[in-house]
mmCIF file of C-alpha atoms in Angstrom:
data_model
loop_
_atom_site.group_PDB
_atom_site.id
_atom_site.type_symbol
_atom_site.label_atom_id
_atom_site.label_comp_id
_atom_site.label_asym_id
_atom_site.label_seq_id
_atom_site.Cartn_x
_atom_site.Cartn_y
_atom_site.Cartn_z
ATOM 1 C CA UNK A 28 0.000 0.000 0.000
ATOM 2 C CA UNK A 29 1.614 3.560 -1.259
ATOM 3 C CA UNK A 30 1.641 5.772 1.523
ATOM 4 C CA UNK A 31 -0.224 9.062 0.714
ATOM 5 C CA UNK A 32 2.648 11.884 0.294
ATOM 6 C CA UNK A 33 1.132 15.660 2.652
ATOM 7 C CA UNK A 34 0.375 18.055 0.328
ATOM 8 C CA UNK A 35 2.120 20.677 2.218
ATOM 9 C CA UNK A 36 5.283 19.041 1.642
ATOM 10 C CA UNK A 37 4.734 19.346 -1.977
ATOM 11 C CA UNK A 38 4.173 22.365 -1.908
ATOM 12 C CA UNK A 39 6.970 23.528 0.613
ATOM 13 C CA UNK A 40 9.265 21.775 -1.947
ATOM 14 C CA UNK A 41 8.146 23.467 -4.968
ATOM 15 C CA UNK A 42 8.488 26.944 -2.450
ATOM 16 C CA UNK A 43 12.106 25.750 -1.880
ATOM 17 C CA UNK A 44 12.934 24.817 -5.748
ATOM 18 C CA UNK A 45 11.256 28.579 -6.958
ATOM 19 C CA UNK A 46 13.563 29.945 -3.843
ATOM 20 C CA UNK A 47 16.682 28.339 -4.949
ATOM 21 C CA UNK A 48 15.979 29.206 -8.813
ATOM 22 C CA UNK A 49 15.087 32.922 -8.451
ATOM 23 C CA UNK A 50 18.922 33.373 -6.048
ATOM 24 C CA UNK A 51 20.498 31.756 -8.635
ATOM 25 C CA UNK A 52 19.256 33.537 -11.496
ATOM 26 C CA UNK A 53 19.812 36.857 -9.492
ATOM 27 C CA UNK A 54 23.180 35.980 -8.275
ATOM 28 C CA UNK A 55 24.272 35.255 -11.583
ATOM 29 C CA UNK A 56 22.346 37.794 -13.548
ATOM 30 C CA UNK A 57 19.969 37.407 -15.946
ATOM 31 C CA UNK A 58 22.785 37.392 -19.273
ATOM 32 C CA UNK A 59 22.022 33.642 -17.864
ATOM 33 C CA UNK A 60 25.665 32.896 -17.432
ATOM 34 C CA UNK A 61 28.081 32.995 -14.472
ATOM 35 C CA UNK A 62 30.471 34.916 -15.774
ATOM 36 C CA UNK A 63 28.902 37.687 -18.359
ATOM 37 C CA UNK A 64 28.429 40.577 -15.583
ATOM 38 C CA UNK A 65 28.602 43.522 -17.965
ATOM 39 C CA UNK A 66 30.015 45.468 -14.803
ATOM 40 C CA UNK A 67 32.533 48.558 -15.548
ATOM 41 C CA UNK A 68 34.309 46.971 -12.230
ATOM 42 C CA UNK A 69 33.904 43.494 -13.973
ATOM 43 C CA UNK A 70 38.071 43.170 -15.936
ATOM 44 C CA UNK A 71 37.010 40.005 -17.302
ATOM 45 C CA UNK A 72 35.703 38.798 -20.732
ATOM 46 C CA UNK A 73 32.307 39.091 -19.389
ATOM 47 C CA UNK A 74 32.953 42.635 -17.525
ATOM 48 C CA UNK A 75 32.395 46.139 -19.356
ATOM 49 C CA UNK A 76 35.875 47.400 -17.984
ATOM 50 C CA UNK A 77 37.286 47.459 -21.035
ATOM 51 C CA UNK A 78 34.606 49.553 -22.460
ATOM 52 C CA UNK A 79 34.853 51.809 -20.045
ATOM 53 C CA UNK A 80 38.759 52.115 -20.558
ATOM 54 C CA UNK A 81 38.017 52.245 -24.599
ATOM 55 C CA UNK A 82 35.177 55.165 -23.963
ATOM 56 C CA UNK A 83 37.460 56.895 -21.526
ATOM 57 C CA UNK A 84 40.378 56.901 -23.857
ATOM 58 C CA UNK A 85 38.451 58.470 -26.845
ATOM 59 C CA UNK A 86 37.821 61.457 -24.318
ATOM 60 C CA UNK A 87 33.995 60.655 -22.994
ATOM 61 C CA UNK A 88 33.849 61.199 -18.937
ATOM 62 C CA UNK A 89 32.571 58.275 -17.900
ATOM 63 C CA UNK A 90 31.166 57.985 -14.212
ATOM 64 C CA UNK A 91 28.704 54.958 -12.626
ATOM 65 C CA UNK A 92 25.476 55.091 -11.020
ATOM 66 C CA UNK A 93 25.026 53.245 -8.170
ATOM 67 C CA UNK A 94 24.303 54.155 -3.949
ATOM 68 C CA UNK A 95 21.136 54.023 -2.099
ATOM 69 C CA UNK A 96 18.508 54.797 -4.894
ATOM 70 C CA UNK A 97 19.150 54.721 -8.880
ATOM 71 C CA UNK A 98 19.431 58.748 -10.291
ATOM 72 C CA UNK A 99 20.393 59.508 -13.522
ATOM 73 C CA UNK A 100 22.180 62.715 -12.477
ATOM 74 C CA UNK A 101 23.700 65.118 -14.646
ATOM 75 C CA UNK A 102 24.741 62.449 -17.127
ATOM 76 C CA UNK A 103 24.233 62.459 -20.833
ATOM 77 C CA UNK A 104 24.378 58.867 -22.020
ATOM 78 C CA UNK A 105 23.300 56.390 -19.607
ATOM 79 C CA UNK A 106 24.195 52.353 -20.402
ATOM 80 C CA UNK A 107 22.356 49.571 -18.885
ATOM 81 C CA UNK A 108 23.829 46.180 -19.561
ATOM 82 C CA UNK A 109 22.690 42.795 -18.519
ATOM 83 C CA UNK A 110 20.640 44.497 -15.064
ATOM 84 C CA UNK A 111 20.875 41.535 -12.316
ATOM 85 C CA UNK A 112 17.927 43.602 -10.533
ATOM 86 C CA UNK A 113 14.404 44.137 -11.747
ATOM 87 C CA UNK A 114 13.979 47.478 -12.840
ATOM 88 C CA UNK A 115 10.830 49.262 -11.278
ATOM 89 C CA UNK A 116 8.129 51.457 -11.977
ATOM 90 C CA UNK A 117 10.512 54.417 -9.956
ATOM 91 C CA UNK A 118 12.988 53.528 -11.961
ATOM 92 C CA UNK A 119 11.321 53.276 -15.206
ATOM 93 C CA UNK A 120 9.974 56.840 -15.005
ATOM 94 C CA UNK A 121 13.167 58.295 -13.871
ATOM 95 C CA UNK A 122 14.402 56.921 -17.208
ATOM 96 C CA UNK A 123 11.609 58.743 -19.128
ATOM 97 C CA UNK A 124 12.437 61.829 -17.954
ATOM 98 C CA UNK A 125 15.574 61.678 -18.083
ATOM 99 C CA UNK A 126 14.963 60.594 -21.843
ATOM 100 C CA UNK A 127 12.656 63.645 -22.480
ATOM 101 C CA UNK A 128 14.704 66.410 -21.615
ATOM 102 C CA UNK A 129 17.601 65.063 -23.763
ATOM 103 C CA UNK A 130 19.148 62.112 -22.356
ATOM 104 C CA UNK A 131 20.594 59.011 -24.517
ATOM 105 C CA UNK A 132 20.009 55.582 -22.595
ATOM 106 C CA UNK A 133 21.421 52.499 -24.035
ATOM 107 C CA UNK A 134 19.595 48.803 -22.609
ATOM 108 C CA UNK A 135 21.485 45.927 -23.551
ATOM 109 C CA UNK A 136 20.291 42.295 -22.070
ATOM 110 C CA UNK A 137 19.812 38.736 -23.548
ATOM 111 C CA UNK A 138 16.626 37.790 -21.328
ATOM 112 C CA UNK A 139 14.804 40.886 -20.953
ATOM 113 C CA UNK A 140 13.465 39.649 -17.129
ATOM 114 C CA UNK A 141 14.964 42.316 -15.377
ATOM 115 C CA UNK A 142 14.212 45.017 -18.141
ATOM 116 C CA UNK A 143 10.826 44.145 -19.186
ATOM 117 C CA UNK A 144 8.980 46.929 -17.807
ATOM 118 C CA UNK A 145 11.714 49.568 -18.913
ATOM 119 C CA UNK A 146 11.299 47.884 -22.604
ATOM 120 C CA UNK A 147 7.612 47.662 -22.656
ATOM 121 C CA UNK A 148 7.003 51.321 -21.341
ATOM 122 C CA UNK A 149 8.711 52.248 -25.278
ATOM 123 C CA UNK A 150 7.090 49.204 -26.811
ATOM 124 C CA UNK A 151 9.346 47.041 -27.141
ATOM 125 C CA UNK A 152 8.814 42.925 -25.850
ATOM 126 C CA UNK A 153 11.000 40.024 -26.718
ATOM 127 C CA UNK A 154 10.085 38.479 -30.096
ATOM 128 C CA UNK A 155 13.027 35.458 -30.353
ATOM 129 C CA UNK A 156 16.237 34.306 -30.268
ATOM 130 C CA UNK A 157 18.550 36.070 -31.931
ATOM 131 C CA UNK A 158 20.502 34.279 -34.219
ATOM 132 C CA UNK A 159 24.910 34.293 -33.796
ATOM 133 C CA UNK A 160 26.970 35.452 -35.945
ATOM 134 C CA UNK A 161 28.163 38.650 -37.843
ATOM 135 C CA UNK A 162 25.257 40.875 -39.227
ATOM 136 C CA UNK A 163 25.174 43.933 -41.877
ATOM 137 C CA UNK A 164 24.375 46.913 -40.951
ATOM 138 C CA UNK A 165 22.671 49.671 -43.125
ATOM 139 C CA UNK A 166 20.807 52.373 -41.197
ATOM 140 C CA UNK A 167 23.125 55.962 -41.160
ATOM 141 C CA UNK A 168 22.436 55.606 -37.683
ATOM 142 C CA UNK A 169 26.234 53.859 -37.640
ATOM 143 C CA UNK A 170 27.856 56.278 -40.510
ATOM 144 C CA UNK A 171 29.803 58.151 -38.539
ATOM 145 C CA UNK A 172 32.218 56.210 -37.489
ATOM 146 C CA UNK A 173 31.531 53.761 -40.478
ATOM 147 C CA UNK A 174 30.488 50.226 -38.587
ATOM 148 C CA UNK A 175 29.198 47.569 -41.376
ATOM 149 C CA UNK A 176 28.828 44.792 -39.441
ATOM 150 C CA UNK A 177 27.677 43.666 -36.240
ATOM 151 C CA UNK A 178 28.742 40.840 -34.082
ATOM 152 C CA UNK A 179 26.756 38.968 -31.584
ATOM 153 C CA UNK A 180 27.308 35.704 -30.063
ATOM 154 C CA UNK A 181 23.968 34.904 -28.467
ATOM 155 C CA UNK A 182 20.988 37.072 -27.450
ATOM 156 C CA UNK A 183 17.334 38.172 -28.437
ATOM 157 C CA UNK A 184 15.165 40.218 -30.827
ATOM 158 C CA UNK A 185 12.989 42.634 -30.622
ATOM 159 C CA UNK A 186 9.395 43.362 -31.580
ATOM 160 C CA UNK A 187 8.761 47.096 -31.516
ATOM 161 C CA UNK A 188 5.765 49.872 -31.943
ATOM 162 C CA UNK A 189 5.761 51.693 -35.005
ATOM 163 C CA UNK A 190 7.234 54.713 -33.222
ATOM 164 C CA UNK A 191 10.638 52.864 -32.784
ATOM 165 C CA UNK A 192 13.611 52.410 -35.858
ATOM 166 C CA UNK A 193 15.224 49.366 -36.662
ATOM 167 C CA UNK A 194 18.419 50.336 -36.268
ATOM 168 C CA UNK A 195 20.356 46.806 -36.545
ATOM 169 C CA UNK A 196 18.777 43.047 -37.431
ATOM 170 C CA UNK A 197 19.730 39.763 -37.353
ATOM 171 C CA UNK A 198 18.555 38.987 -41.130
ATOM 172 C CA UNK A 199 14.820 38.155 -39.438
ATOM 173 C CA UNK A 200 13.925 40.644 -36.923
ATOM 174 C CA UNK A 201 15.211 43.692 -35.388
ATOM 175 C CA UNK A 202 18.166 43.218 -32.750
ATOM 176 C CA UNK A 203 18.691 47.219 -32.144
ATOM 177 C CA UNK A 204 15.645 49.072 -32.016
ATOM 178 C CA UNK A 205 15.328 53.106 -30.903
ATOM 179 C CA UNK A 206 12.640 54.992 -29.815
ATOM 180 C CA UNK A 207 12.392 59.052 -29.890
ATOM 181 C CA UNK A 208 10.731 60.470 -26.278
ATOM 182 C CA UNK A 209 11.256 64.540 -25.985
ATOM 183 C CA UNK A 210 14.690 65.673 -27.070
ATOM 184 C CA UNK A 211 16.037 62.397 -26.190
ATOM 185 C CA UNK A 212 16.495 58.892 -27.305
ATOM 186 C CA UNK A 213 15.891 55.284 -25.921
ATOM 187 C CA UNK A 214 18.116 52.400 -27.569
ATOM 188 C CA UNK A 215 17.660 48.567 -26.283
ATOM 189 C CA UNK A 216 20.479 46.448 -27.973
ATOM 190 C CA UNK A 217 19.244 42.328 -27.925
ATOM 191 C CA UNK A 218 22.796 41.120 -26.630
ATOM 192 C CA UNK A 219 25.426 41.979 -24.253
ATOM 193 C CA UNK A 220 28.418 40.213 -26.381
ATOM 194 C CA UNK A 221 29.164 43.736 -28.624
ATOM 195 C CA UNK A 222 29.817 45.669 -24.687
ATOM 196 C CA UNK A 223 31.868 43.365 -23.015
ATOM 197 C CA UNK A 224 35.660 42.606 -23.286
ATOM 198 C CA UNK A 225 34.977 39.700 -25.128
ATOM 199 C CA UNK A 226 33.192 41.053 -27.882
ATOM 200 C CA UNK A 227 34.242 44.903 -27.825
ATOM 201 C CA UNK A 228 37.038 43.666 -30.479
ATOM 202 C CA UNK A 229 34.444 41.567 -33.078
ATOM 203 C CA UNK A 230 33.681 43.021 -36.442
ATOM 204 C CA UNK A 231 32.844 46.487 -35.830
ATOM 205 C CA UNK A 232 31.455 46.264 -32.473
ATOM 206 C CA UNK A 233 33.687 48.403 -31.186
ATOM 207 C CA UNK A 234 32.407 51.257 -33.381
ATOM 208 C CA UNK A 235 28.708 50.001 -32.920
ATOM 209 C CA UNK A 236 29.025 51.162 -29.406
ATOM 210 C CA UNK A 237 30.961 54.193 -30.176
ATOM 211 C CA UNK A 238 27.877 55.184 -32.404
ATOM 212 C CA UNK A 239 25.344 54.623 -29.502
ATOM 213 C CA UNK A 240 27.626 56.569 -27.204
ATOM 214 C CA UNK A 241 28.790 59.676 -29.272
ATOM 215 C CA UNK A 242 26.573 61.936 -27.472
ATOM 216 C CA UNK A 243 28.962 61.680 -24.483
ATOM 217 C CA UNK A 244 31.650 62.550 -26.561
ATOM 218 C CA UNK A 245 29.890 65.629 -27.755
ATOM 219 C CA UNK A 246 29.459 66.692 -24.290
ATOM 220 C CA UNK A 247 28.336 66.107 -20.797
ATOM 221 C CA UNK A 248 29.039 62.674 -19.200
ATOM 222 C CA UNK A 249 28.754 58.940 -19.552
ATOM 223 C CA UNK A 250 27.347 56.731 -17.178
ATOM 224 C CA UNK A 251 27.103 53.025 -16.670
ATOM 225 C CA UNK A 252 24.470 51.781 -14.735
ATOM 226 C CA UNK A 253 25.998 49.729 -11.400
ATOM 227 C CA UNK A 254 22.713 50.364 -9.562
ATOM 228 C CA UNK A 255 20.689 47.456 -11.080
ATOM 229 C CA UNK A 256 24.013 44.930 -10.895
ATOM 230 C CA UNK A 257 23.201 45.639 -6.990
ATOM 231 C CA UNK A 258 25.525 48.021 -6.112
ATOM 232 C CA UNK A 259 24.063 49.794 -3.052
ATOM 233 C CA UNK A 260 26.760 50.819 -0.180
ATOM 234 C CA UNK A 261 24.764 51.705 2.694
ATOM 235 C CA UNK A 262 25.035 51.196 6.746
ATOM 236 C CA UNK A 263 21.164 49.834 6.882
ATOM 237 C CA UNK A 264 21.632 46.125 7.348
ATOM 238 C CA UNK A 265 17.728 45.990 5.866
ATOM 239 C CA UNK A 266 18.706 47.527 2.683
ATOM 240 C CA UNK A 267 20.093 43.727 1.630
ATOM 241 C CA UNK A 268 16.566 42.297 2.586
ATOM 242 C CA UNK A 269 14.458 44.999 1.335
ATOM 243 C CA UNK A 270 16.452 46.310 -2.132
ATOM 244 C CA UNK A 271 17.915 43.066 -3.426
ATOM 245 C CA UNK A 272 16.269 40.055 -5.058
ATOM 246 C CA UNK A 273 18.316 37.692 -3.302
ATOM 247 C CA UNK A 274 17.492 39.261 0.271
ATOM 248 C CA UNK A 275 14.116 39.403 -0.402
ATOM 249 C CA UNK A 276 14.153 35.732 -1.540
ATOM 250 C CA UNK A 277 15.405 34.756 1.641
ATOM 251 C CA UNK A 278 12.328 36.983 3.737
ATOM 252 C CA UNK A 279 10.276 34.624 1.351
ATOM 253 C CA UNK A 280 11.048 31.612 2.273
ATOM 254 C CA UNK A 281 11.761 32.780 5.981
ATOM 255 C CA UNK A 282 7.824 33.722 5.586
ATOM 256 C CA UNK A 283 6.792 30.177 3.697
ATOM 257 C CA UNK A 284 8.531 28.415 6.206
ATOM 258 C CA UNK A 285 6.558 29.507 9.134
ATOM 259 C CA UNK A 286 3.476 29.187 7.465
ATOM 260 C CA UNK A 287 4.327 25.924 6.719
ATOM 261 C CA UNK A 288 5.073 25.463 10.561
ATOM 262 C CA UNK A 289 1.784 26.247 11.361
ATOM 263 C CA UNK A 290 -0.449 24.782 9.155
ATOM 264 C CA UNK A 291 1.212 21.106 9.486
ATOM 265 C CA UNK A 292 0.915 21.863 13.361
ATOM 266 C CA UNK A 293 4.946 21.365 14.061
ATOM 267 C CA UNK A 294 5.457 22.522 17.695
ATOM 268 C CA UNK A 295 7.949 25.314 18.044
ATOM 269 C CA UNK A 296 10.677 24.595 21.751
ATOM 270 C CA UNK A 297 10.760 21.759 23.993
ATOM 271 C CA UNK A 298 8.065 18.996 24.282
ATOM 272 C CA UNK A 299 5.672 19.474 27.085
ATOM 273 C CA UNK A 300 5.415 16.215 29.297
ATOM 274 C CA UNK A 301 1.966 14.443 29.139
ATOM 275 C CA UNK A 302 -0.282 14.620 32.431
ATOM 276 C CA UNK A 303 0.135 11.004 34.107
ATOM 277 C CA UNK A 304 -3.754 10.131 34.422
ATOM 278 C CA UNK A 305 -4.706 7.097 36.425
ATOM 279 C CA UNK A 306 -6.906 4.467 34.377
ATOM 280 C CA UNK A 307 -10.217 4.829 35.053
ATOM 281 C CA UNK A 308 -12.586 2.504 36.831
ATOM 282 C CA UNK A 309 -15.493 0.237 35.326
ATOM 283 C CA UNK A 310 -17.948 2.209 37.341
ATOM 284 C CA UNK A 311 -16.884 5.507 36.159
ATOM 285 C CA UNK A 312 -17.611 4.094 32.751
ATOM 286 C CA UNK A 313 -21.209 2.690 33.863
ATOM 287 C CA UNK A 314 -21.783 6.108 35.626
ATOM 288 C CA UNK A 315 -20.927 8.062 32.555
ATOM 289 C CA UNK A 316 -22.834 5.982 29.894
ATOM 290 C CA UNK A 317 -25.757 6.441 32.746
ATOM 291 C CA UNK A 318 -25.240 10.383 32.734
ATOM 292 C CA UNK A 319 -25.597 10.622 29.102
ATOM 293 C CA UNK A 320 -29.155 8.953 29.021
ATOM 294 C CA UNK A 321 -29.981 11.156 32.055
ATOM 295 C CA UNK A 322 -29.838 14.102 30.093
ATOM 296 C CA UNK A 323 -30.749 12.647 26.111
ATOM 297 C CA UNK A 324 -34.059 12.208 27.879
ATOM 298 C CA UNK A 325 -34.197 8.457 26.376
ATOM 299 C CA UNK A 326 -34.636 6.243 29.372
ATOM 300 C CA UNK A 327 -36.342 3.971 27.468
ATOM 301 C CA UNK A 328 -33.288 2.174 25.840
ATOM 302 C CA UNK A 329 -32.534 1.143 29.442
ATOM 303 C CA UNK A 330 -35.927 0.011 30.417
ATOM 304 C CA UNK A 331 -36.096 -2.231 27.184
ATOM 305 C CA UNK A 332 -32.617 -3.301 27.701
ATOM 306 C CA UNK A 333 -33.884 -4.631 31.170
ATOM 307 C CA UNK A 334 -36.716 -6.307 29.913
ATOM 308 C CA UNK A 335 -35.146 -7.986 27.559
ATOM 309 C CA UNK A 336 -33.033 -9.387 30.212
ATOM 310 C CA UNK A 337 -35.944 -10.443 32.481
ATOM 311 C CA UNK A 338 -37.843 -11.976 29.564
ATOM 312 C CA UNK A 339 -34.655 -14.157 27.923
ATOM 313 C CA UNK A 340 -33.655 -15.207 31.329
ATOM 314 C CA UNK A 341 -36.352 -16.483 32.589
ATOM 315 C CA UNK A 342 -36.998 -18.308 29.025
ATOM 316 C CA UNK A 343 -33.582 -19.542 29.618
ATOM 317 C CA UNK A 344 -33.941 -20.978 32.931
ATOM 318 C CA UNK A 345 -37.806 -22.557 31.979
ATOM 319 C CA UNK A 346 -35.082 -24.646 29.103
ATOM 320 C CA UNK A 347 -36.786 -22.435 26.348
ATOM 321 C CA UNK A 348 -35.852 -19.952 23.111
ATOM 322 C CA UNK A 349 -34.968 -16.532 24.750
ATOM 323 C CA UNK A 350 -37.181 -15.505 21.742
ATOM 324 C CA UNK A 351 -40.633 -17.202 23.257
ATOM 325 C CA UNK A 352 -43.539 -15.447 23.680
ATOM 326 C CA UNK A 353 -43.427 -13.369 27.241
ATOM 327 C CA UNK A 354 -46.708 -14.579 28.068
ATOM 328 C CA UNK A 355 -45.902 -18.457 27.593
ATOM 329 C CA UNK A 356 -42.929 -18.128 29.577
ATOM 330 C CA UNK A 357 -45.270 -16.630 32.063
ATOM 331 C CA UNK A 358 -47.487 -19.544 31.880
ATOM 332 C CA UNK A 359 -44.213 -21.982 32.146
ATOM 333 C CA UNK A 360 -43.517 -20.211 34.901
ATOM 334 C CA UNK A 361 -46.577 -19.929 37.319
ATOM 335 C CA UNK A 362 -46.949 -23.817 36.656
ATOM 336 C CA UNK A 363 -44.036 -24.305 39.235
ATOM 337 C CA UNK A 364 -44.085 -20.957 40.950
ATOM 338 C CA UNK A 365 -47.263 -18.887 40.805
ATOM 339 C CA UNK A 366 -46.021 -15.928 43.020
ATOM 340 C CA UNK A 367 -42.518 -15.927 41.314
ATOM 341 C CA UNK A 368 -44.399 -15.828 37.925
ATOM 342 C CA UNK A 369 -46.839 -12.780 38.968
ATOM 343 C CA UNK A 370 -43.711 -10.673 40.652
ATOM 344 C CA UNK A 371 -41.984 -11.569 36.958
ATOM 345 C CA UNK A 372 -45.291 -9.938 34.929
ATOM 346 C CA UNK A 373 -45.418 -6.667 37.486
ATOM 347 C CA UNK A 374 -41.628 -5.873 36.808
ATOM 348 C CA UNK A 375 -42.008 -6.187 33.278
ATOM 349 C CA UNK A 376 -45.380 -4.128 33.316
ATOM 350 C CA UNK A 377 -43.057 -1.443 35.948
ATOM 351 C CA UNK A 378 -40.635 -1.425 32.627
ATOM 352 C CA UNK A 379 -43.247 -0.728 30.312
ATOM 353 C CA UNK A 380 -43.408 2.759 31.737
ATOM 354 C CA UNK A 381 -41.156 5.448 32.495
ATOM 355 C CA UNK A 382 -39.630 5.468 36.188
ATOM 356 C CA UNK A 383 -37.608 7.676 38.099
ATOM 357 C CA UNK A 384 -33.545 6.608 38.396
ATOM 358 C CA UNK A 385 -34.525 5.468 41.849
ATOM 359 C CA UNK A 386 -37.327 3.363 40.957
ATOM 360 C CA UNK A 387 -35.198 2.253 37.759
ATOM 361 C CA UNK A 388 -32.451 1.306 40.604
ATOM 362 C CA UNK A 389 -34.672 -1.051 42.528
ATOM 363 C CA UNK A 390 -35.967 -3.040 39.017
ATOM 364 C CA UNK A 391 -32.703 -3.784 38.549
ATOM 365 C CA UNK A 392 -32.104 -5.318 42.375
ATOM 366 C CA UNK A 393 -35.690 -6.746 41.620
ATOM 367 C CA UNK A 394 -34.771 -8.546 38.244
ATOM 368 C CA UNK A 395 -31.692 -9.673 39.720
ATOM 369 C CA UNK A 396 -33.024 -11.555 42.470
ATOM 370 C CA UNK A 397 -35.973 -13.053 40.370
ATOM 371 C CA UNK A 398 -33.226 -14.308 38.132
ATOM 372 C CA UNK A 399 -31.369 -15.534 40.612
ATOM 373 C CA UNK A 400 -34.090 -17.450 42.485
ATOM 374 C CA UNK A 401 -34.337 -21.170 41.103
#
């Protein structure tokens, strides 16, 4: 016989399994690998440092935004790559007006989890996989400095409003789409591989990026976006619980495993001991059945349990079926004994009616000596 598996543990293990999943993916960032940060303070092949270096070196101030709270400042280009953190409904309307009074922010991500509410306030949602490879590029948008091709090594497409330009495609469906809001522009890029040190030097990547950037060059600042990688320095202990997935994954499942606590009844500190009782007595048994007919009100189950005694006994000890009429055993019976047999029929008249407990008490005394006289 299969034993029958609690739902509640079910369901505390798909809790657990969603818990384990969603610090992962955060930890790790949604580019979906481990090490493909697109952090300026990231040196590897996955890290933007050596975009920031290249950007630097062609004479754009580049600066990061990062702290207690995600603000734009006083930058002109902003660049988003591969955000680890969701980007929220604050944030997205920062964005927007920072965008509308002139501002140039470049998204680049390969999932669009993080981003998707940044992407779909301009329209844009995830149409596909993007396919790898080198790809041609023909919009002016990447004239000046000439870029023909684009490299990418894995990422995502775009499907986008008619308000946005294709700037860039994959041969199917638009990889680098912009969208015009105020005096500024909005650019989402489908994959991280053209930013980071291990891409920067593909085909004309490195000119791709220039092209999204050269408003910083122009003037004002450029700023890379450390905020949404999770960098928030701050002396609040409850800023890691309350401002980053992975703390508030771990409130989560602190919370689901309470509840799970209490619903499956698991007590919480040391066992209480059990009250020794001592076992109880037959008569407190007989004394409680006797309470509970007291107050149901049905008396009669007693009385017709006693005359069924009288009656089957006496049947019994005449040598005849307990189920014989009452009257012939009656008959039997005052052949050998005529006072015996007329005490016999005035009990089991007595029981015919209701009595008080007392006079209930002393029918039972009564049937027991009748039986017992032979």
């Amino acid at each position: 016989m299969r034993r029958r598996i609690d739902p509640l543990y079910l369901i505390a293990a798909g809790l657990l399994v969603l818990t384990v999943i969603v610090v992962v993916v955060t930890a790790r960032g949604t580019s979906g690998s481990e090490d493909r940060t697109g952090s300026v303070y990231d040196d590897g092949p996955g890290g933007a440092a050596a975009l920031r270096t290249y950007l630097s070196s062609l004479g754009a101030a580049t600066t990061t935004l990062e702290g207690d709270a995600f603000t734009p400042a006083d930058a002109r280009v902003v660049i988003l790559l591969g955000a680890s953190e969701l980007v929220t409904d604050a944030d997205v309307a920062k964005i927007r007006d920072f965008v509308r009074t002139g501002g140039t922010v470049v998204v680049a991500t390969e999932l669009g989890l993080a981003e998707r509410g940044l992407l779909g306030a301009y329209g844009i949602s995830i149409a596909g996989v993007a396919l790898p490879g080198p790809h041609d590029l023909a919009n002016a948008a990447f004239a000046d400095p000439p870029a023909r091709t684009i490299v990418v090594d894995r990422g995502v497409v775009f499907a986008a409003g008619a308000n946005a330009d294709v700037l860039a495609t994959d041969g199917r469906a638009p990889i680098i789409v912009s969208v015009r809001e105020g005096s500024g522009v909005f650019i989402a890029v489908g994959s991280l591989w053209p930013f980071i040190a291990g891409g920067l030097a593909d085909g004309d990547n490195a000119r791709v990026v220039l092209a999204l950037a050269k408003p910083a060059l122009a003037a004002g600042a450029l700023a890379f976006d450390e905020y949404h990688h999770g960098v928030h320095p701050s002396s609040d202990v409850t800023v890691l619980l309350e401002r980053t997935w992975a703390g508030r994954a771990l409130v989560f499942m602190t919370a689901v495993t309470l509840l799970y606590l209490i619903l499956t009844g698991r007590r919480l500190g040391p066992p209480i001991p059990l009250t020794v009782r001592p076992a109880r007595s037959s008569l407190e048994y007989v004394r409680g059945f006797a309470g509970l007919v007291r107050r149901s009100g049905r008396g009669e189950v007693a009385r017709r349990r006693l005359r069924g005694d009288l009656r089957s006994g006496l049947a019994r000890e005449l040598g005849l079926d307990p189920a014989t009429d009452f009257e012939r055993v009656l008959g039997v019976l005052a052949a050998r004994d005529r006072a015996r047999a007329a005490e016999a029929r005035a009990v089991d008249d007595a029981l015919a009616r209701p009595l008080r407990e007392d006079q209930l008490l002393r029918t039972v005394r009564h049937i027991d000596q009748l039986l017992a006289t032979s």
